Coordinates of N, CA, C and O in Angstrom, one line a residue:
M24 N -20.7 38.1 138.3 CA -20.5 36.9 139.1 C -21.8 36.5 139.8 O -22.6 37.3 140.2
K25 N -21.9 35.2 140.0 CA -22.9 34.6 140.8 C -22.4 34.3 142.2 O -21.2 34.0 142.4
P26 N -23.2 34.2 143.2 CA -22.7 34.0 144.6 C -21.9 32.7 144.7 O -21.0 32.6 145.5
D27 N -22.3 31.7 144.0 CA -21.6 30.4 144.1 C -20.4 30.2 143.2 O -19.8 29.2 143.2
D28 N -20.1 31.2 142.4 CA -18.9 31.2 141.6 C -17.7 31.4 142.5 O -17.8 31.9 143.6
E29 N -16.6 30.9 142.1 CA -15.4 30.9 142.9 C -14.7 32.3 142.8 O -14.4 32.8 141.8
L30 N -14.4 32.8 144.0 CA -13.6 34.1 144.1 C -12.1 33.7 144.2 O -11.3 34.2 143.5
C31 N -11.8 32.7 145.1 CA -10.5 32.2 145.3 C -10.4 30.9 144.5 O -11.0 29.9 144.9
L32 N -9.8 31.0 143.3 CA -9.8 29.8 142.4 C -8.8 28.7 142.9 O -9.0 27.6 142.6
C33 N -7.8 29.1 143.7 CA -6.9 28.1 144.3 C -7.5 27.2 145.3 O -7.3 26.0 145.3
F34 N -8.3 27.8 146.1 CA -8.9 27.0 147.2 C -10.5 26.8 147.1 O -11.1 26.4 148.0
H35 N -11.0 27.2 145.9 CA -12.4 27.0 145.6 C -13.3 27.7 146.6 O -14.3 27.1 147.0
V36 N -13.0 28.9 147.0 CA -13.8 29.7 147.9 C -14.8 30.6 147.1 O -14.4 31.4 146.3
S37 N -16.1 30.4 147.4 CA -17.1 31.1 146.6 C -17.2 32.6 147.1 O -16.9 32.9 148.2
W38 N -17.8 33.4 146.2 CA -18.1 34.8 146.6 C -19.1 34.8 147.8 O -19.0 35.6 148.7
R39 N -20.0 33.8 147.8 CA -21.0 33.8 148.9 C -20.3 33.5 150.2 O -20.6 34.1 151.3
K40 N -19.4 32.5 150.3 CA -18.6 32.2 151.5 C -17.9 33.5 152.0 O -17.9 33.8 153.2
V41 N -17.2 34.2 151.1 CA -16.5 35.4 151.5 C -17.4 36.4 152.0 O -17.2 37.1 153.1
L42 N -18.5 36.7 151.3 CA -19.5 37.7 151.8 C -20.1 37.4 153.1 O -20.2 38.2 154.0
N43 N -20.4 36.1 153.3 CA -21.0 35.7 154.6 C -19.9 35.9 155.7 O -20.2 36.3 156.8
Y44 N -18.7 35.5 155.4 CA -17.6 35.7 156.4 C -17.4 37.1 156.7 O -17.3 37.5 157.9
L45 N -17.5 38.0 155.7 CA -17.4 39.4 156.0 C -18.5 39.9 156.9 O -18.2 40.7 157.8
R46 N -19.7 39.5 156.6 CA -20.8 39.9 157.4 C -20.8 39.4 158.8 O -21.0 40.1 159.8
I47 N -20.5 38.1 159.0 CA -20.6 37.5 160.3 C -19.5 37.9 161.2 O -19.6 38.2 162.4
H48 N -18.3 38.0 160.6 CA -17.1 38.3 161.4 C -16.7 39.8 161.5 O -15.7 40.1 162.1
K49 N -17.5 40.6 160.8 CA -17.2 42.1 160.8 C -15.8 42.4 160.5 O -15.1 43.1 161.2
V50 N -15.3 41.8 159.4 CA -13.9 41.9 159.0 C -13.5 43.4 158.7 O -14.3 44.1 158.0
K51 N -12.4 43.8 159.2 CA -11.9 45.2 159.0 C -10.8 45.2 158.0 O -10.5 46.2 157.4
H52 N -10.0 44.1 157.9 CA -8.8 44.1 157.1 C -9.0 42.8 156.2 O -9.2 41.7 156.6
A53 N -8.7 43.0 154.9 CA -8.8 41.9 153.9 C -8.0 40.7 154.3 O -8.3 39.6 154.0
S54 N -6.8 40.9 155.0 CA -6.0 39.8 155.3 C -6.7 38.9 156.3 O -6.3 37.7 156.4
Q55 N -7.7 39.3 157.0 CA -8.5 38.5 157.9 C -9.2 37.4 157.1 O -9.6 36.4 157.7
L56 N -9.4 37.6 155.8 CA -10.2 36.7 155.0 C -9.4 35.4 154.7 O -9.9 34.4 154.3
S57 N -8.1 35.4 155.1 CA -7.3 34.1 154.9 C -7.9 33.0 155.8 O -7.7 31.8 155.6
E58 N -8.6 33.4 156.9 CA -9.3 32.5 157.8 C -10.5 31.9 157.1 O -11.1 31.0 157.7
C59 N -10.9 32.4 156.0 CA -12.1 31.9 155.3 C -11.7 30.9 154.3 O -11.5 31.2 153.1
Y60 N -11.4 29.7 154.7 CA -11.0 28.6 153.8 C -9.7 28.9 153.1 O -9.5 28.3 152.0
G61 N -8.9 29.8 153.6 CA -7.6 30.1 152.9 C -7.7 31.1 151.8 O -6.7 31.3 151.1
A62 N -8.8 31.8 151.7 CA -8.9 32.7 150.6 C -7.8 33.7 150.6 O -7.4 34.3 151.6
G63 N -7.2 33.9 149.4 CA -6.1 34.9 149.2 C -4.7 34.4 149.5 O -3.7 35.1 149.4
T64 N -4.6 33.1 149.9 CA -3.3 32.6 150.3 C -2.6 31.7 149.3 O -1.5 31.2 149.5
G65 N -3.2 31.6 148.1 CA -2.6 30.8 147.1 C -1.8 31.7 146.1 O -0.8 32.2 146.5
C66 N -2.2 31.8 144.9 CA -1.5 32.5 143.9 C -1.5 34.0 144.0 O -0.7 34.7 143.5
G67 N -2.5 34.5 144.8 CA -2.5 36.0 145.1 C -3.5 36.7 144.1 O -3.7 37.9 144.3
W68 N -4.0 36.1 143.1 CA -4.9 36.7 142.1 C -6.1 37.4 142.8 O -6.5 38.5 142.5
C69 N -6.7 36.7 143.8 CA -7.9 37.2 144.3 C -7.7 38.3 145.4 O -8.7 38.9 145.9
R70 N -6.5 38.6 145.8 CA -6.3 39.5 146.9 C -6.9 40.9 146.6 O -7.4 41.5 147.5
K71 N -6.8 41.4 145.4 CA -7.3 42.7 145.1 C -8.8 42.7 145.2 O -9.4 43.7 145.7
Q72 N -9.5 41.6 144.8 CA -10.9 41.5 145.0 C -11.3 41.4 146.5 O -12.3 42.0 146.9
L73 N -10.5 40.7 147.3 CA -10.8 40.6 148.7 C -10.7 42.0 149.4 O -11.5 42.3 150.2
I74 N -9.7 42.8 148.9 CA -9.6 44.1 149.5 C -10.8 45.0 149.1 O -11.4 45.7 149.9
R75 N -11.2 44.9 147.8 CA -12.3 45.7 147.3 C -13.6 45.2 148.0 O -14.4 46.1 148.4
L76 N -13.8 43.9 148.2 CA -15.0 43.5 148.9 C -15.0 43.9 150.3 O -16.1 44.3 150.8
T77 N -13.9 43.9 151.0 CA -13.8 44.3 152.4 C -14.2 45.8 152.5 O -15.1 46.1 153.3
E78 N -13.7 46.6 151.6 CA -14.0 48.0 151.6 C -15.5 48.3 151.2 O -16.2 49.0 151.9
A79 N -15.9 47.6 150.2 CA -17.3 47.8 149.7 C -18.3 47.3 150.8 O -19.3 48.0 151.0
S80 N -18.0 46.2 151.5 CA -19.0 45.7 152.5 C -19.0 46.6 153.7 O -20.0 46.6 154.4
R81 N -17.9 47.3 154.0 CA -17.9 48.2 155.1 C -18.8 49.4 154.8 O -19.5 49.9 155.6
L82 N -18.7 49.9 153.5 CA -19.5 51.1 153.1 C -21.0 50.7 152.9 O -21.8 51.4 153.5
V83 N -21.2 49.7 152.2 CA -22.6 49.2 151.9 C -22.7 47.7 152.0 O -22.4 47.0 151.0
P84 N -22.9 47.2 153.2 CA -22.9 45.7 153.4 C -24.0 45.1 152.5 O -25.0 45.6 152.2
P85 N -23.7 43.9 152.0 CA -24.6 43.2 151.1 C -25.9 42.7 151.9 O -25.7 42.3 153.1
D86 N -27.0 42.9 151.4 CA -28.2 42.5 152.0 C -28.3 41.0 151.7 O -28.2 40.5 150.6
S87 N -28.5 40.2 152.7 CA -28.5 38.7 152.6 C -29.6 38.2 151.6 O -29.5 37.2 151.0
Q88 N -30.6 39.1 151.4 CA -31.6 38.7 150.4 C -31.3 39.1 149.0 O -31.9 38.6 148.0
D89 N -30.3 40.0 148.8 CA -30.0 40.4 147.4 C -28.5 40.3 147.2 O -27.8 41.3 146.7
V90 N -27.9 39.2 147.5 CA -26.4 39.0 147.2 C -26.1 39.1 145.7 O -25.1 39.7 145.4
E91 N -27.0 38.5 144.9 CA -26.7 38.6 143.4 C -26.7 40.0 142.9 O -25.8 40.4 142.2
G92 N -27.6 40.9 143.4 CA -27.6 42.3 143.0 C -26.4 43.0 143.5 O -25.8 43.8 142.7
W93 N -26.0 42.7 144.7 CA -24.8 43.4 145.3 C -23.6 42.9 144.5 O -22.7 43.8 144.2
L94 N -23.5 41.6 144.2 CA -22.3 41.2 143.4 C -22.3 41.8 142.0 O -21.2 42.0 141.5
A95 N -23.4 41.9 141.4 CA -23.5 42.5 140.1 C -22.8 43.9 140.0 O -22.2 44.3 139.1
E96 N -22.9 44.6 141.1 CA -22.4 46.0 141.2 C -20.9 45.9 141.8 O -20.2 46.9 141.6
N97 N -20.5 44.9 142.4 CA -19.2 44.9 143.1 C -18.2 43.8 142.7 O -17.3 43.5 143.4
S98 N -18.5 43.1 141.6 CA -17.6 42.0 141.1 C -17.4 42.1 139.6 O -18.2 42.6 138.9
P99 N -16.3 41.5 139.1 CA -16.0 41.5 137.7 C -16.8 40.4 137.0 O -17.4 39.5 137.6
A100 N -16.8 40.4 135.7 CA -17.4 39.3 134.9 C -16.6 38.0 135.1 O -15.4 38.1 135.2
K101 N -17.3 36.9 135.2 CA -16.7 35.6 135.5 C -15.6 35.3 134.5 O -14.4 34.9 134.9
Q102 N -15.8 35.4 133.2 CA -14.8 35.0 132.2 C -13.6 35.8 132.3 O -12.5 35.4 132.2
A103 N -13.8 37.1 132.4 CA -12.6 38.1 132.5 C -11.8 37.8 133.7 O -10.6 37.8 133.7
Y104 N -12.5 37.5 134.8 CA -11.8 37.2 136.1 C -10.9 35.9 135.9 O -9.8 35.9 136.3
T105 N -11.5 34.9 135.4 CA -10.8 33.6 135.2 C -9.6 33.8 134.2 O -8.5 33.3 134.5
E106 N -9.8 34.5 133.2 CA -8.7 34.7 132.2 C -7.6 35.6 132.8 O -6.5 35.4 132.5
G107 N -8.0 36.6 133.6 CA -7.1 37.4 134.3 C -6.2 36.6 135.2 O -5.0 36.9 135.3
R108 N -6.7 35.6 135.9 CA -5.9 34.8 136.8 C -4.9 34.0 136.0 O -3.8 33.9 136.4
K109 N -5.3 33.4 134.9 CA -4.4 32.7 134.0 C -3.3 33.5 133.6 O -2.1 33.1 133.7
K110 N -3.6 34.7 133.2 CA -2.5 35.7 132.7 C -1.6 36.0 133.9 O -0.4 36.0 133.8
H111 N -2.2 36.2 135.1 CA -1.4 36.5 136.3 C -0.4 35.4 136.6 O 0.8 35.7 136.8
I112 N -0.8 34.2 136.5 CA 0.1 33.1 136.7 C 1.1 32.9 135.6 O 2.3 32.7 135.9
D113 N 0.6 33.0 134.3 CA 1.5 32.9 133.2 C 2.6 33.9 133.2 O 3.8 33.6 132.7
E114 N 2.4 35.1 133.7 CA 3.4 36.1 133.8 C 4.3 36.0 135.0 O 5.1 36.8 135.2
G115 N 4.1 35.0 135.8 CA 4.9 34.7 136.9 C 4.6 35.6 138.2 O 5.5 35.7 139.1
H116 N 3.4 36.1 138.2 CA 3.1 37.0 139.4 C 2.6 36.2 140.6 O 2.5 36.7 141.7
G117 N 2.3 34.9 140.4 CA 1.8 34.1 141.5 C 1.9 32.6 141.0 O 2.0 32.3 139.9
K118 N 1.9 31.8 142.0 CA 1.9 30.3 141.8 C 0.9 29.7 142.6 O 0.9 29.8 143.8
P119 N 0.0 28.9 142.0 CA -1.1 28.3 142.8 C -0.4 27.2 143.6 O 0.6 26.6 143.3
P120 N -1.0 26.8 144.7 CA -0.5 25.8 145.6 C -0.6 24.4 144.8 O -1.4 24.3 143.8
S121 N 0.2 23.5 145.1 CA 0.2 22.2 144.4 C -1.1 21.6 144.3 O -1.4 20.9 143.3
I122 N -2.0 21.7 145.3 CA -3.3 21.1 145.2 C -4.2 21.7 144.1 O -5.2 21.2 143.7
A123 N -3.8 22.9 143.6 CA -4.6 23.6 142.6 C -4.0 23.6 141.2 O -4.5 24.3 140.4
K124 N -2.9 22.8 141.0 CA -2.3 22.9 139.7 C -3.2 22.5 138.6 O -3.0 23.0 137.5
D125 N -4.2 21.7 138.8 CA -5.1 21.3 137.8 C -6.0 22.5 137.4 O -6.6 22.5 136.4
Q126 N -6.0 23.6 138.2 CA -6.8 24.8 137.9 C -6.1 25.7 136.9 O -6.7 26.7 136.4
Q127 N -4.8 25.5 136.6 CA -4.1 26.3 135.7 C -4.7 26.2 134.3 O -4.8 26.5 133.4

Protein backbone atom coordinates (compact mmCIF):
# COMPACT_ATOMS: atom_id res chain seq x y z
CA MET A 1 0.00 0.00 0.00
CA LYS A 2 0.96 3.59 -0.52
CA PRO A 3 0.35 6.24 2.17
CA ASP A 4 -2.44 7.93 0.23
CA ASP A 5 -4.28 4.69 -0.60
CA GLU A 6 -7.51 4.24 1.31
CA LEU A 7 -7.51 2.12 4.44
CA CYS A 8 -11.18 2.80 5.27
CA LEU A 9 -12.90 2.41 1.94
CA CYS A 10 -16.31 3.47 3.29
CA PHE A 11 -15.16 6.90 4.44
CA HIS A 12 -12.10 7.31 2.19
CA VAL A 13 -9.61 7.53 5.06
CA SER A 14 -6.04 7.07 3.87
CA TRP A 15 -3.31 5.05 5.53
CA ARG A 16 -1.38 8.31 5.99
CA LYS A 17 -4.27 9.94 7.90
CA VAL A 18 -4.57 6.95 10.21
CA LEU A 19 -0.82 6.73 10.81
CA ASN A 20 -0.61 10.44 11.57
CA TYR A 21 -3.59 10.16 13.91
CA LEU A 22 -1.92 7.25 15.70
CA ARG A 23 1.30 9.22 16.06
CA ILE A 24 -0.22 12.54 17.12
CA HIS A 25 -2.89 11.22 19.48
CA LYS A 26 -0.86 8.35 20.98
CA VAL A 27 -3.75 5.94 20.39
CA LYS A 28 -3.84 2.97 22.75
CA HIS A 29 -7.00 1.24 21.47
CA ALA A 30 -8.01 0.78 17.83
CA SER A 31 -11.56 1.90 18.65
CA GLN A 32 -10.16 5.40 19.22
CA LEU A 33 -9.50 5.59 15.48
CA SER A 34 -13.23 6.08 14.87
CA GLU A 35 -12.43 9.71 15.68
CA CYS A 36 -10.17 9.78 12.61
CA TYR A 37 -12.79 10.68 9.98
CA GLY A 38 -14.97 7.72 11.01
CA ALA A 39 -12.41 5.02 10.21
CA GLY A 40 -13.74 1.58 11.06
CA THR A 41 -17.36 2.64 11.55
CA GLY A 42 -18.73 1.60 8.17
CA CYS A 43 -18.77 -1.97 6.87
CA GLY A 44 -16.15 -3.14 9.37
CA TRP A 45 -13.67 -4.46 6.81
CA CYS A 46 -10.83 -2.20 7.94
CA ARG A 47 -11.18 -2.91 11.68
CA LYS A 48 -8.64 -5.74 11.67
CA GLN A 49 -6.13 -3.48 9.93
CA LEU A 50 -6.83 -0.69 12.42
CA ILE A 51 -6.10 -3.11 15.26
CA ARG A 52 -2.90 -4.32 13.58
CA LEU A 53 -1.74 -0.77 12.89
CA THR A 54 -2.43 0.32 16.45
CA GLU A 55 -0.40 -2.60 17.81
CA ALA A 56 2.40 -2.22 15.25
CA SER A 57 2.70 1.53 15.82
CA ARG A 58 2.97 0.95 19.56
CA LEU A 59 5.83 -1.51 19.06
CA VAL A 60 7.66 0.29 16.26
CA PRO A 61 6.15 3.69 15.42
CA PRO A 62 6.40 4.76 11.78
CA ASP A 63 9.14 7.25 11.04
CA SER A 64 7.45 10.26 9.44
CA GLN A 65 10.24 10.24 6.83
CA ASP A 66 9.72 6.59 5.85
CA VAL A 67 5.97 6.00 5.92
CA GLU A 68 6.13 4.05 2.63
CA GLY A 69 8.74 1.64 3.97
CA TRP A 70 6.81 1.14 7.18
CA LEU A 71 3.61 0.47 5.23
CA ALA A 72 5.39 -2.01 2.98
CA GLU A 73 6.11 -4.07 6.10
CA ASN A 74 2.77 -3.52 7.87
CA SER A 75 0.02 -3.44 5.23
CA PRO A 76 -1.52 -5.82 2.68
CA ALA A 77 -1.34 -5.50 -1.11
CA LYS A 78 -3.83 -2.92 -2.41
CA GLN A 79 -5.64 -5.21 -4.85
CA ALA A 80 -6.01 -8.06 -2.35
CA TYR A 81 -7.29 -5.61 0.27
CA THR A 82 -9.92 -4.14 -2.06
CA GLU A 83 -11.02 -7.58 -3.26
CA GLY A 84 -11.21 -8.81 0.34
CA ARG A 85 -13.58 -5.97 1.22
CA LYS A 86 -15.87 -6.82 -1.68
CA LYS A 87 -15.98 -10.45 -0.55
CA HIS A 88 -16.60 -9.32 3.06
CA ILE A 89 -19.63 -7.30 1.94
CA ASP A 90 -20.89 -9.91 -0.55
CA GLU A 91 -20.86 -12.55 2.19
CA GLY A 92 -23.00 -10.31 4.38
CA HIS A 93 -20.37 -9.58 7.03
CA GLY A 94 -20.78 -5.85 6.75
CA LYS A 95 -22.76 -3.18 5.00
CA PRO A 96 -21.23 0.08 3.83
CA PRO A 97 -23.02 3.26 4.85
CA SER A 98 -25.42 4.63 2.26
CA ILE A 99 -22.96 7.34 1.25
CA ALA A 100 -20.49 4.62 0.22
CA LYS A 101 -22.80 2.39 -1.83
CA ASP A 102 -21.02 3.45 -5.00
CA GLN A 103 -17.88 1.82 -3.53
CA GLN A 104 -19.36 -1.70 -3.70
